[in-house]
XYZ file of C-alpha atoms in Angstrom:
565
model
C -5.402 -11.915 -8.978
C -7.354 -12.755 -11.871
C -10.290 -14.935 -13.348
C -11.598 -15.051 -17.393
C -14.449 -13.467 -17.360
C -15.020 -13.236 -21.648
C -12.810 -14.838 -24.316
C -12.590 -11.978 -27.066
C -15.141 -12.769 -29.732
C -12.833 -13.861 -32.165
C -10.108 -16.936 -31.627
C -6.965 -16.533 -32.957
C -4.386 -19.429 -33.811
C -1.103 -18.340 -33.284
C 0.337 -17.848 -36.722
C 3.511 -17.090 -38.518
C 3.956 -13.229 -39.632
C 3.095 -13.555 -43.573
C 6.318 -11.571 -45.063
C 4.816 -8.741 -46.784
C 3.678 -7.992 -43.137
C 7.125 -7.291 -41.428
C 7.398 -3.725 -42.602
C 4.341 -2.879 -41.320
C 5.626 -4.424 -38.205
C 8.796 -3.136 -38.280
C 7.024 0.161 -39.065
C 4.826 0.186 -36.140
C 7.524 -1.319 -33.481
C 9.683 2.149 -34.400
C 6.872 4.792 -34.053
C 6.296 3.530 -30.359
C 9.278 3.830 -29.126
C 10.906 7.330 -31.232
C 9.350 10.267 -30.349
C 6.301 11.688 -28.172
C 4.917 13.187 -31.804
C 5.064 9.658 -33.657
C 3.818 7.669 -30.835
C 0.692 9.820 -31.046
C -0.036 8.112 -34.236
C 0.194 4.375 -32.830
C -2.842 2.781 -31.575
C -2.836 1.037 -27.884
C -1.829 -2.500 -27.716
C -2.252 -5.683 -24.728
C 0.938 -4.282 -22.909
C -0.187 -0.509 -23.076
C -3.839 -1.344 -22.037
C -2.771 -3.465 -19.326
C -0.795 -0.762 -17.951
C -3.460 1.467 -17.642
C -5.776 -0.655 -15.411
C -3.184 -0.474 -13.175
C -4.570 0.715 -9.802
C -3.088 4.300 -8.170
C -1.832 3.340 -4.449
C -4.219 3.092 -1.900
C -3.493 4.910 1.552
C -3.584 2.001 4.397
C -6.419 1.380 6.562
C -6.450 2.731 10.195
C -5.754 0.007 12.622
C -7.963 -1.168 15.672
C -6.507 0.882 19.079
C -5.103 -1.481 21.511
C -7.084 -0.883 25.096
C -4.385 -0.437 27.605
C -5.639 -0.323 30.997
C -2.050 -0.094 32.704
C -2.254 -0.306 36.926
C -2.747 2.864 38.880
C -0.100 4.796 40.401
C 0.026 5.127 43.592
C -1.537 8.658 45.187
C 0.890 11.138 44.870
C 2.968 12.963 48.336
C 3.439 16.196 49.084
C 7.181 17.158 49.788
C 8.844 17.866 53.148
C 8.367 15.962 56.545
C 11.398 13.685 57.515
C 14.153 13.179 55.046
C 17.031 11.021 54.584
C 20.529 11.396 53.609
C 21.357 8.297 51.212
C 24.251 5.688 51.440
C 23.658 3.523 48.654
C 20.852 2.371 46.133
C 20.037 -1.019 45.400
C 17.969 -2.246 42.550
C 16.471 -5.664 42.166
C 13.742 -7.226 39.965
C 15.083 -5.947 36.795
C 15.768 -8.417 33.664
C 15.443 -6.160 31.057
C 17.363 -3.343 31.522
C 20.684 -3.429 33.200
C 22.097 -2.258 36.593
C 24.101 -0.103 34.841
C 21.164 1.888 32.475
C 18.942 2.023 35.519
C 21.409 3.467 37.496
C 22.422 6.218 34.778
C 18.784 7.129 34.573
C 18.920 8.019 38.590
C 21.967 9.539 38.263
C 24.847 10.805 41.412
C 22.127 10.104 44.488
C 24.666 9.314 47.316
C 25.294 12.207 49.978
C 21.866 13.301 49.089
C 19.150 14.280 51.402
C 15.683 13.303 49.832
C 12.193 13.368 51.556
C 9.764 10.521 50.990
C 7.973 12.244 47.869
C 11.828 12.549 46.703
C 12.648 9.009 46.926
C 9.382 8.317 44.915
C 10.349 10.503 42.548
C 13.849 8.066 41.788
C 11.699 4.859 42.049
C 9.770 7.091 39.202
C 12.861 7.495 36.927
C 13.073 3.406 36.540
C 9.533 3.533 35.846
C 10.220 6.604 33.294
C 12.905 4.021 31.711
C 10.786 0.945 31.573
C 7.773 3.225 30.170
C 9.547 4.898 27.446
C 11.132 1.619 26.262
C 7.806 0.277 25.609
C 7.101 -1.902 28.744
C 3.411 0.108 29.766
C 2.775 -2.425 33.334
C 6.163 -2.174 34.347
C 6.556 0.003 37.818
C 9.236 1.002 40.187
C 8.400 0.690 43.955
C 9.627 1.711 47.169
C 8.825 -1.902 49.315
C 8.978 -1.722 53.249
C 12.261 -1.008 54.537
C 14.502 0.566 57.400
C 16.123 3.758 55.551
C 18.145 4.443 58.791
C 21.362 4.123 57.571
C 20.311 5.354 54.475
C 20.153 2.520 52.338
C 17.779 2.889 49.745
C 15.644 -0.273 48.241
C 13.821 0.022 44.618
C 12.573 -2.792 43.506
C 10.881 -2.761 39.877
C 7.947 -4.710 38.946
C 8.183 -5.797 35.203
C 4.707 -6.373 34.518
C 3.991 -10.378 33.295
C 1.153 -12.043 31.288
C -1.176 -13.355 33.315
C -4.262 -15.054 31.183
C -3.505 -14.448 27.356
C -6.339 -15.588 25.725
C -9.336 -14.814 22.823
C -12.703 -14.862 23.867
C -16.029 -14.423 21.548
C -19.804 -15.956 21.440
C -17.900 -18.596 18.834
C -15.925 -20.398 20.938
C -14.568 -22.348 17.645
C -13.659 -19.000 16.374
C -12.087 -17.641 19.587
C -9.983 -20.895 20.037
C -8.777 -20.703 16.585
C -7.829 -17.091 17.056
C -5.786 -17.777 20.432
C -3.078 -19.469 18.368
C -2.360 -16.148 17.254
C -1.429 -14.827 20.670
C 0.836 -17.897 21.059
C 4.075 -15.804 21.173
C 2.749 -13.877 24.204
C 3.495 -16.497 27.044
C 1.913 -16.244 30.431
C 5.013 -15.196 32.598
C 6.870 -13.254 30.169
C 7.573 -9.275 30.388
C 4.606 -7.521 28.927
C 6.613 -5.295 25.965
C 4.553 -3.112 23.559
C 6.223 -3.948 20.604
C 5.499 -7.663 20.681
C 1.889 -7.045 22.295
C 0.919 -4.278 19.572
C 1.624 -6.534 16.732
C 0.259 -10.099 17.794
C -2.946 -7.803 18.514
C -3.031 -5.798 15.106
C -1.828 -8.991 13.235
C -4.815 -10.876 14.869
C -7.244 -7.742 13.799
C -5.922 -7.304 10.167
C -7.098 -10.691 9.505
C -10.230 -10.859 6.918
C -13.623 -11.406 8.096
C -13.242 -10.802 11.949
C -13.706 -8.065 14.598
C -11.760 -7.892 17.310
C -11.066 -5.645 20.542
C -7.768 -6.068 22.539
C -7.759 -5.168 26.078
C -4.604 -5.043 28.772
C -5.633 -4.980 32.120
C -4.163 -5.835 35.354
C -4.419 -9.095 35.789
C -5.534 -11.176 39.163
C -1.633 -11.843 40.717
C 0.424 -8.743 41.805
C 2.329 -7.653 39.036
C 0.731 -9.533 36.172
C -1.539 -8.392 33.316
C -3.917 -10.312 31.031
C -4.458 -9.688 27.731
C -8.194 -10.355 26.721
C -9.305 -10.144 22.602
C -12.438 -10.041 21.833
C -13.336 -11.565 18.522
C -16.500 -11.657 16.209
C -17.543 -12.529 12.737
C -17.065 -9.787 10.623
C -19.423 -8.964 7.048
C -18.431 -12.509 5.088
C -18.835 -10.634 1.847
C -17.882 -6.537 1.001
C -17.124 -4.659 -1.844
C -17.963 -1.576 -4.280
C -19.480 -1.091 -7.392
C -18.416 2.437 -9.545
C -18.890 3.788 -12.460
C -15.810 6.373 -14.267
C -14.543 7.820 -17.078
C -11.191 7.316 -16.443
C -10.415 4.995 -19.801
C -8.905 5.134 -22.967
C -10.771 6.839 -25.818
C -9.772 3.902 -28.090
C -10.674 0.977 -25.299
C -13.860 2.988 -23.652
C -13.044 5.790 -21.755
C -16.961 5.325 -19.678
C -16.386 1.891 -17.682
C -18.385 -0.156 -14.683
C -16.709 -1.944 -12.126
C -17.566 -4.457 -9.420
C -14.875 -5.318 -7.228
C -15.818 -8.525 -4.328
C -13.947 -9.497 -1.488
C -14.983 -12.701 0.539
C -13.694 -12.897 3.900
C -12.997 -16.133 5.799
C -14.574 -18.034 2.990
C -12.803 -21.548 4.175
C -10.395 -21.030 7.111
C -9.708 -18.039 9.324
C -8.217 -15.167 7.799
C -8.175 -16.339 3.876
C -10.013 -14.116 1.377
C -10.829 -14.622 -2.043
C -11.457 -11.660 -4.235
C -12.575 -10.912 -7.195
C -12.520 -8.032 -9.932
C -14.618 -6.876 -13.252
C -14.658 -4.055 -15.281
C -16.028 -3.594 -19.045
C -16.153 -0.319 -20.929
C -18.367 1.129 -23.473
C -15.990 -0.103 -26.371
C -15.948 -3.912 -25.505
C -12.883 -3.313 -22.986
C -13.076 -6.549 -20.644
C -11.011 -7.339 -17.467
C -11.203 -9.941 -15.035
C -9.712 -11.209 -12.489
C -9.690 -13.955 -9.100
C -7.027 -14.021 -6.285
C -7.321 -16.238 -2.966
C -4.829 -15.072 -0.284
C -4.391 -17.098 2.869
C -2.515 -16.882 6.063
C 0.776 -18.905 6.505
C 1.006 -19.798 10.217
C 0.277 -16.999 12.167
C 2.949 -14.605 12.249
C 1.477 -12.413 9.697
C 3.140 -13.836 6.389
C 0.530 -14.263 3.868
C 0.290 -16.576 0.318
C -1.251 -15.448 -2.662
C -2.240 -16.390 -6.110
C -3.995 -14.536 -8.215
C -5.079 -14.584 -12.715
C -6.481 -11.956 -14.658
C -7.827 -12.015 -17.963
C -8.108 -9.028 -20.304
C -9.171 -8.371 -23.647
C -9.915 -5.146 -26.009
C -11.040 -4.173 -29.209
C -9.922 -0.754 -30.446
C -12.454 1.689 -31.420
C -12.534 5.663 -32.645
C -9.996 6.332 -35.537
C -8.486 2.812 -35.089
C -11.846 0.848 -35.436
C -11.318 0.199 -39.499
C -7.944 -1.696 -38.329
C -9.771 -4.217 -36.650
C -7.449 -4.930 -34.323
C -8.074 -6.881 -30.871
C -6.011 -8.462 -28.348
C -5.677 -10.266 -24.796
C -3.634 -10.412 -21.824
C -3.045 -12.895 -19.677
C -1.367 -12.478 -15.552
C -0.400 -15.150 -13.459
C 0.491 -14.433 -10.421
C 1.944 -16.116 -7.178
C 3.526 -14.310 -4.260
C 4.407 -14.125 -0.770
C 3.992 -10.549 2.031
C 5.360 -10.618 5.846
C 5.059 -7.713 7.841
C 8.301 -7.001 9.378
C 6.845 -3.971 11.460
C 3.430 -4.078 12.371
C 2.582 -0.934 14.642
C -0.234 1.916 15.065
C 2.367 3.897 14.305
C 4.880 2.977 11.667
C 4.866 -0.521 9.270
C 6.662 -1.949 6.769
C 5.825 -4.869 4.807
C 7.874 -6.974 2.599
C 6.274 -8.556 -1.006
C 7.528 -11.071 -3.281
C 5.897 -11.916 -6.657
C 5.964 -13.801 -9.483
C 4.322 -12.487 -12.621
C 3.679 -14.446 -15.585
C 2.350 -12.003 -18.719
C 1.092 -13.963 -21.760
C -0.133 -10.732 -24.381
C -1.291 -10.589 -27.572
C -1.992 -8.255 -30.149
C -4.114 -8.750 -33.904
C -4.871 -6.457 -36.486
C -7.321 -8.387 -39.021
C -7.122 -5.711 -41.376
C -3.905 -6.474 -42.013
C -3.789 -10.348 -41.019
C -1.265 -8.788 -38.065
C -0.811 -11.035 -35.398
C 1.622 -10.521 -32.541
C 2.542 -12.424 -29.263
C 5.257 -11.384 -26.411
C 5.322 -13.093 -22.922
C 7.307 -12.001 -20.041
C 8.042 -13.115 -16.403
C 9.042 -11.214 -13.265
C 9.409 -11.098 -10.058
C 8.556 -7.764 -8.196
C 10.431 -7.137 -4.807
C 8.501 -4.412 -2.871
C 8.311 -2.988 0.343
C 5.337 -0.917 1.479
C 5.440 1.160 4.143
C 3.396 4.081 6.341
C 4.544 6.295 9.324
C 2.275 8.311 11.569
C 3.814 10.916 13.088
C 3.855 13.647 16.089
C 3.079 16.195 13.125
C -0.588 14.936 12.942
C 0.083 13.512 9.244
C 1.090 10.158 7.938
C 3.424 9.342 4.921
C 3.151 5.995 2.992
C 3.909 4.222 -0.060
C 5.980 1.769 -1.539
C 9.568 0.966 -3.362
C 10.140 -1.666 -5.565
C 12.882 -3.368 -7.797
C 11.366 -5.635 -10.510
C 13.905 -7.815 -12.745
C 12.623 -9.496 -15.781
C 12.395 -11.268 -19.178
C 10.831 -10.564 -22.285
C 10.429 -13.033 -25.015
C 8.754 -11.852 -28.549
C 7.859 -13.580 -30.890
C 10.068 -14.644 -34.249
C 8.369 -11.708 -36.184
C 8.770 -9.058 -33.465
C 12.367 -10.128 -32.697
C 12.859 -9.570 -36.343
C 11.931 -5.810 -35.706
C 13.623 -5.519 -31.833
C 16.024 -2.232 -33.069
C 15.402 -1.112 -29.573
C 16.400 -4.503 -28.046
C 13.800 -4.598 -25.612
C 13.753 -8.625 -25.734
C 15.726 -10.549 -22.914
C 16.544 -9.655 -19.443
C 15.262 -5.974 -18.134
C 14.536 -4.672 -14.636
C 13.496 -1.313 -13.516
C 12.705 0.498 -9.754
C 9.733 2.124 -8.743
C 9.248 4.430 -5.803
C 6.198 6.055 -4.629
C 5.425 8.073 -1.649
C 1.855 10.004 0.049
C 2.362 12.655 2.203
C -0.590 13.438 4.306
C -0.711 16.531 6.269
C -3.560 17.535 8.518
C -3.428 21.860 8.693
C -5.389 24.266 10.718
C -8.700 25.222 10.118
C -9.974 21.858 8.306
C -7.778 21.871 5.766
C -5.321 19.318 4.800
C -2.271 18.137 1.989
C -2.127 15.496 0.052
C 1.284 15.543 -1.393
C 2.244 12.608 -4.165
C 5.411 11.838 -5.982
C 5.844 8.786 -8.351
C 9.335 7.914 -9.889
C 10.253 4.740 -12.721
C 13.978 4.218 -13.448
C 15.289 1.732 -16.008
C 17.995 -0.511 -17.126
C 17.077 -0.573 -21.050
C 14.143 -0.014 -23.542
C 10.756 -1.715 -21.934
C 7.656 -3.232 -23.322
C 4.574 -1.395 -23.020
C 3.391 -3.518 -20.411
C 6.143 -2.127 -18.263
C 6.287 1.675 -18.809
C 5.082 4.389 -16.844
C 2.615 6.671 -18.685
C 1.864 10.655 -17.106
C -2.094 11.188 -18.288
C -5.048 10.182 -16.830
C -7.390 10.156 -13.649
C -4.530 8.970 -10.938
C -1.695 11.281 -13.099
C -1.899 14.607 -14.701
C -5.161 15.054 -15.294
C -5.362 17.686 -17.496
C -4.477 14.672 -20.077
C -6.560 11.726 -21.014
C -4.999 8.281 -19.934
C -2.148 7.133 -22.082
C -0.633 10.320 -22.769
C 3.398 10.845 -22.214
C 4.257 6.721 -22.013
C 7.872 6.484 -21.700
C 10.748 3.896 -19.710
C 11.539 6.095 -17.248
C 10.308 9.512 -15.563
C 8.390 11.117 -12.246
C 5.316 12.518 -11.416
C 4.819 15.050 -8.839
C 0.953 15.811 -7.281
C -0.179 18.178 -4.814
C -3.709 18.976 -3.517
C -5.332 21.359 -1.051
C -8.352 19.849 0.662
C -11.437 21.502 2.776
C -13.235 19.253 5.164
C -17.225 20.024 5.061
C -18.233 17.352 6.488
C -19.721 15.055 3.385
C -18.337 17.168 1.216
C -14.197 17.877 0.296
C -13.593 20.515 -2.096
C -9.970 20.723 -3.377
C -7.604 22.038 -5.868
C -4.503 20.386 -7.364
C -1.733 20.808 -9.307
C 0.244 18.204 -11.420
C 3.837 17.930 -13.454
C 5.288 15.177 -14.631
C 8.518 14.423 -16.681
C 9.000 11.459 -19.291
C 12.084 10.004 -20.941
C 10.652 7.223 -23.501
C 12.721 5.326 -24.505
C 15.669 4.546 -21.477
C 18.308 3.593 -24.370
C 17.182 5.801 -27.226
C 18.558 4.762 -30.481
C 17.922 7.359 -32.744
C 18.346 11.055 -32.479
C 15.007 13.223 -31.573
C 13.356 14.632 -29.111
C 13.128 11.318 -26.269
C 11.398 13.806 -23.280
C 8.101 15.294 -22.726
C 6.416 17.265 -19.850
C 3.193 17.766 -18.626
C 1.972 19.988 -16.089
C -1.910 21.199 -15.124
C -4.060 22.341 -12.237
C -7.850 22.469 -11.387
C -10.439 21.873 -9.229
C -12.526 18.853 -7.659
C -15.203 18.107 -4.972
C -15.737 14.904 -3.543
C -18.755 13.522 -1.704
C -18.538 10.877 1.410
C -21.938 9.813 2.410
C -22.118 6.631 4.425
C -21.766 3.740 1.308
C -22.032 6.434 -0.974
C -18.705 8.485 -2.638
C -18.008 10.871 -5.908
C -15.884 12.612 -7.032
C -15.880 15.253 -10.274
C -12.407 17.060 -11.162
C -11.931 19.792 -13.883
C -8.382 20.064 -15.356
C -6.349 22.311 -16.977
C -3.370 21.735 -18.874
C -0.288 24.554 -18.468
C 2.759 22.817 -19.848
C 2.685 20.167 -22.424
C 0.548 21.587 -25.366
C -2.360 20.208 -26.615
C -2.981 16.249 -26.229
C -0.921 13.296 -28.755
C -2.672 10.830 -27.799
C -6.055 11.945 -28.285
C -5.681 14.541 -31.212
C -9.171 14.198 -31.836
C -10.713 15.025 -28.539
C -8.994 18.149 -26.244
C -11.421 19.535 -23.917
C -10.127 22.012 -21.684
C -11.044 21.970 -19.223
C -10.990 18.026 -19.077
C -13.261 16.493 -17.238
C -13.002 13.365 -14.874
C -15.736 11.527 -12.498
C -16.256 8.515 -10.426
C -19.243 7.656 -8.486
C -19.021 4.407 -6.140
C -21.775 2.447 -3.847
C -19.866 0.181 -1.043
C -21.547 -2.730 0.534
């Protein structure tokens, strides 16, 4: 996901750590992982920086509505006029469901006297099955037929493709897009399930519009599915501004984030991402992401490139450092729905950090590769709300350097691997008001780096703390907020608690938990391309800040202001 966009100003060679700078070493290595008072006192490094440009989870898009224009039924009877007493029932036309469940559904019928809007009424129950298991054109008919001896005849109408087919003023474009519909053969049973997702699967592709319509098709008892399908805006993205950084990295920053769609076959994207704060913070990144065949799994590769020089009360140590992300990974959406998905990621991570102090001729190196197993999921439900998010198990290794393996007394080289859930609750209430509802959870096996804690303050956390504050192996975060529709405007109020544990394996005595807790108020603006949002924060629980002891505002004070194109 990432590109270089600036090498830091100064090059180091990797060096060996000059002995009389091991105690310092050893010094600093202890104070980050003992207590939340000492690690107050220990200025950000790669891993720790890195961590903080992490993005909050994004709630999924809303999908394109699948046109259904299922055949008319035919114009209902009133009851009474001449009836019949029934012998038997006999089914035919029906594959999917057996004899036996079709049957259940009309239930004890014989010995029965039924009038003609009574025997529609059974052909109605198959067509009540067939509906409700997610078969929209299949119908149950009463065909000509002697009922004399009162011998009943249903026959059910499955509903088959007719023409399946993409169709657009690009006729390259269309044709390219039919192979998607592939799976849906003229002749087979039309079924939601299959229909829904070769449609949405077709429409979550990059750089196209489309419009899927169902309609009853030419033959008796066939439907054709017809796509439309257009170029969509080549290149989108946003541009922000924030103050959602790290006093000693720039807490003011700039963004630009790119995405171009379609760039070289149908469906690939490449994106790319910049930010730079006030205090020489630089990130950068490039990812390309393609289509693998088309039944919606997805390759991607990705490299960022970070650096930072810290500033404040650690400028005089002159310290600076990079990291470095590789990244390769697979996604396949194993449920693709309007109303419920779930989508499984692989990735392979390749970290490459480094930290210097030239004040002290300090210079430290760590790598580390993993590979993060997620699943991301979303439900929309009868409640008018949707709940999303993701779980994750990530194993791992670190590998320090000679001089930091010297220091390692919480063993946090070699194998690790920690789980991450996260789930959004969204819940539409009466009167325009709705509830965002957030909890975020980090278990571990052992002692992590930096680059793979969690860490409680900041914009996307408790924000009554500055970003950075409460870093630890393992905790939770909890996050609730009232919202008022007003059209372009959303006022809201929020509360937030979290819970730390910081070092997973603690090897000392001391206190190894903090908690944070605060509540305030925000307003954000939605204006076409334009959005903002300003939040004021309180802190309840927690005391004042560690990680910023020079700089406490309550309340605190967080904005972000974004243009879209």
């Amino acid at each position: 996901m990432i590109v270089l966009i600036q090498q830091t100003r100064k090059s180091m060679k990797k060096q060996q750590l000059p002995r009389r700078n091991t105690v310092a070493m050893a010094l600093g290595v202890a104070l980050i992982h003992f207590s939340p008072a000492a690690q107050a006192q220990v200025p950000p490094d790669a891993g720790q920086t890195l961590q903080q440009l992490q993005p909050p989870i994004a709630a999924p898009r809303e999908s394109q509505p699948l046109k259904i224009q299922a055949p008319l039924d035919s114009a209902p009877i009133a009851p009474g006029g001449a009836a019949v007493i029934l012998n038997t029932v006999k089914l035919s036309g029906n594959s999917v469901f057996s004899e036996e469940t079709l049957r259940a559904a009309l239930g004890d019928v014989t010995g029965k006297t039924f009038d003609l809007a009574g025997l529609r009424g059974l052909a109605q129950r198959i067509t009540d099955v067939y509906q409700a298991g997610g078969y929209p054109f299949a119908r149950a008919i009463l065909p000509p037929q002697d009922l004399a001896n009162g011998d009943l005849r249903i026959e059910v109408i499955e509903g088959r493709y007719g023409v399946v087919q993409a169709q657009g003023d690009d006729s390259v474009l269309a044709q390219q897009a039919t192979a998607f519909l592939d799976g849906l053969l003229p002749g087979s049973v039309i079924a939601s399930a299959p229909l829904e997702r070769a449609a949405l699967l077709l429409d979550d592709l990059p750089g196209i519009q489309t419009s899927a319509t169902m309609r009853p098709g030419t033959q008796a008892g066939t439907g054709d599915l017809i796509v439309q399908i257009a170029r969509d805006q080549r290149v989108r993205g946003d541009i922000g501004l924030d103050n959602a950084g790290s006093r000693y990295t720039g807490k003011n920053r700039v963004r630009a984030n790119v995405d171009i769609n379609s760039p070289f076959l149908l469906g690939d994207q490449l994106t790319v991402r910049a930010l730079l704060s006030e205090e020489k913070l630089w990130l950068g990144s490039l990812g390309y992401s393609l289509p693998l065949g088309t039944s919606g799994l997805r390759g991607n590769v990705g490299y960022s490139h970070t650096s930072y020089e810290l500033a404040k009360e650690f400028a005089s140590l002159h310290a600076n450092g990079t990291a470095k992300v590789a990244s390769a990974g697979l996604s396949y959406p194993i449920l693709r729905s309007q109303k419920a998905n779930l989508t499984l990621i692989a990735t392979y991570q390749s970290k490459d950090l480094h930290d210097n102090r030239d004040s002290t001729r300090t210079y430290e190196s760590k790598s580390s590769q993993s590979m993060p197993l997620a699943l991301q999921f979303d439900y929309r439900d009868a409640f008018d709300g949707i709940t999303y998010g993701s779980a994750s198990w990530t194993p791992g290794k670190l590998k320090l350097d000679a001089g930091l393996t010297a220091v390692d007394d919480y063993k946090s080289n070699g194998r690790f691997h920690k789980v991450n859930l996260d789930v959004v609750r969204l819940q539409s209430l009466p009167a325009g008001f709705n509830l965002m509802a957030h909890l975020s959870w980090q278990q571990a096996n052992k002692n992590l780096d930096s680059s793979e804690k969690l860490s409680l303050g900041g914009a996307s956390g408790v924000r009554a703390y500055p970003s950075g504050e409460a870093t630890g192996d393992e905790g939770g975060l909890a996050q609730l907020e009232l919202r008022y529709d007003a059209g372009v405007y959303t006022p809201y109020a929020f509360m937030d608690a979290g819970r730390i544990t910081v070092n997973a394996k603690p090897v000392a005595a001391g206190d190894n938990r903090r908690s944070l807790s605060g509540g305030g108020l925000g307003l954000r603006y939605q204006r076409q391309a334009w959005s903002a949002d300003v939040a004021l924060a309180w802190r309840s629980i927690g005391g004042r800040s560690l990680s910023e002891t020079n700089n406490d505002p309550k309340p605190r004070v967080w904005l972000n202001v974004e243009y879209r194109f």
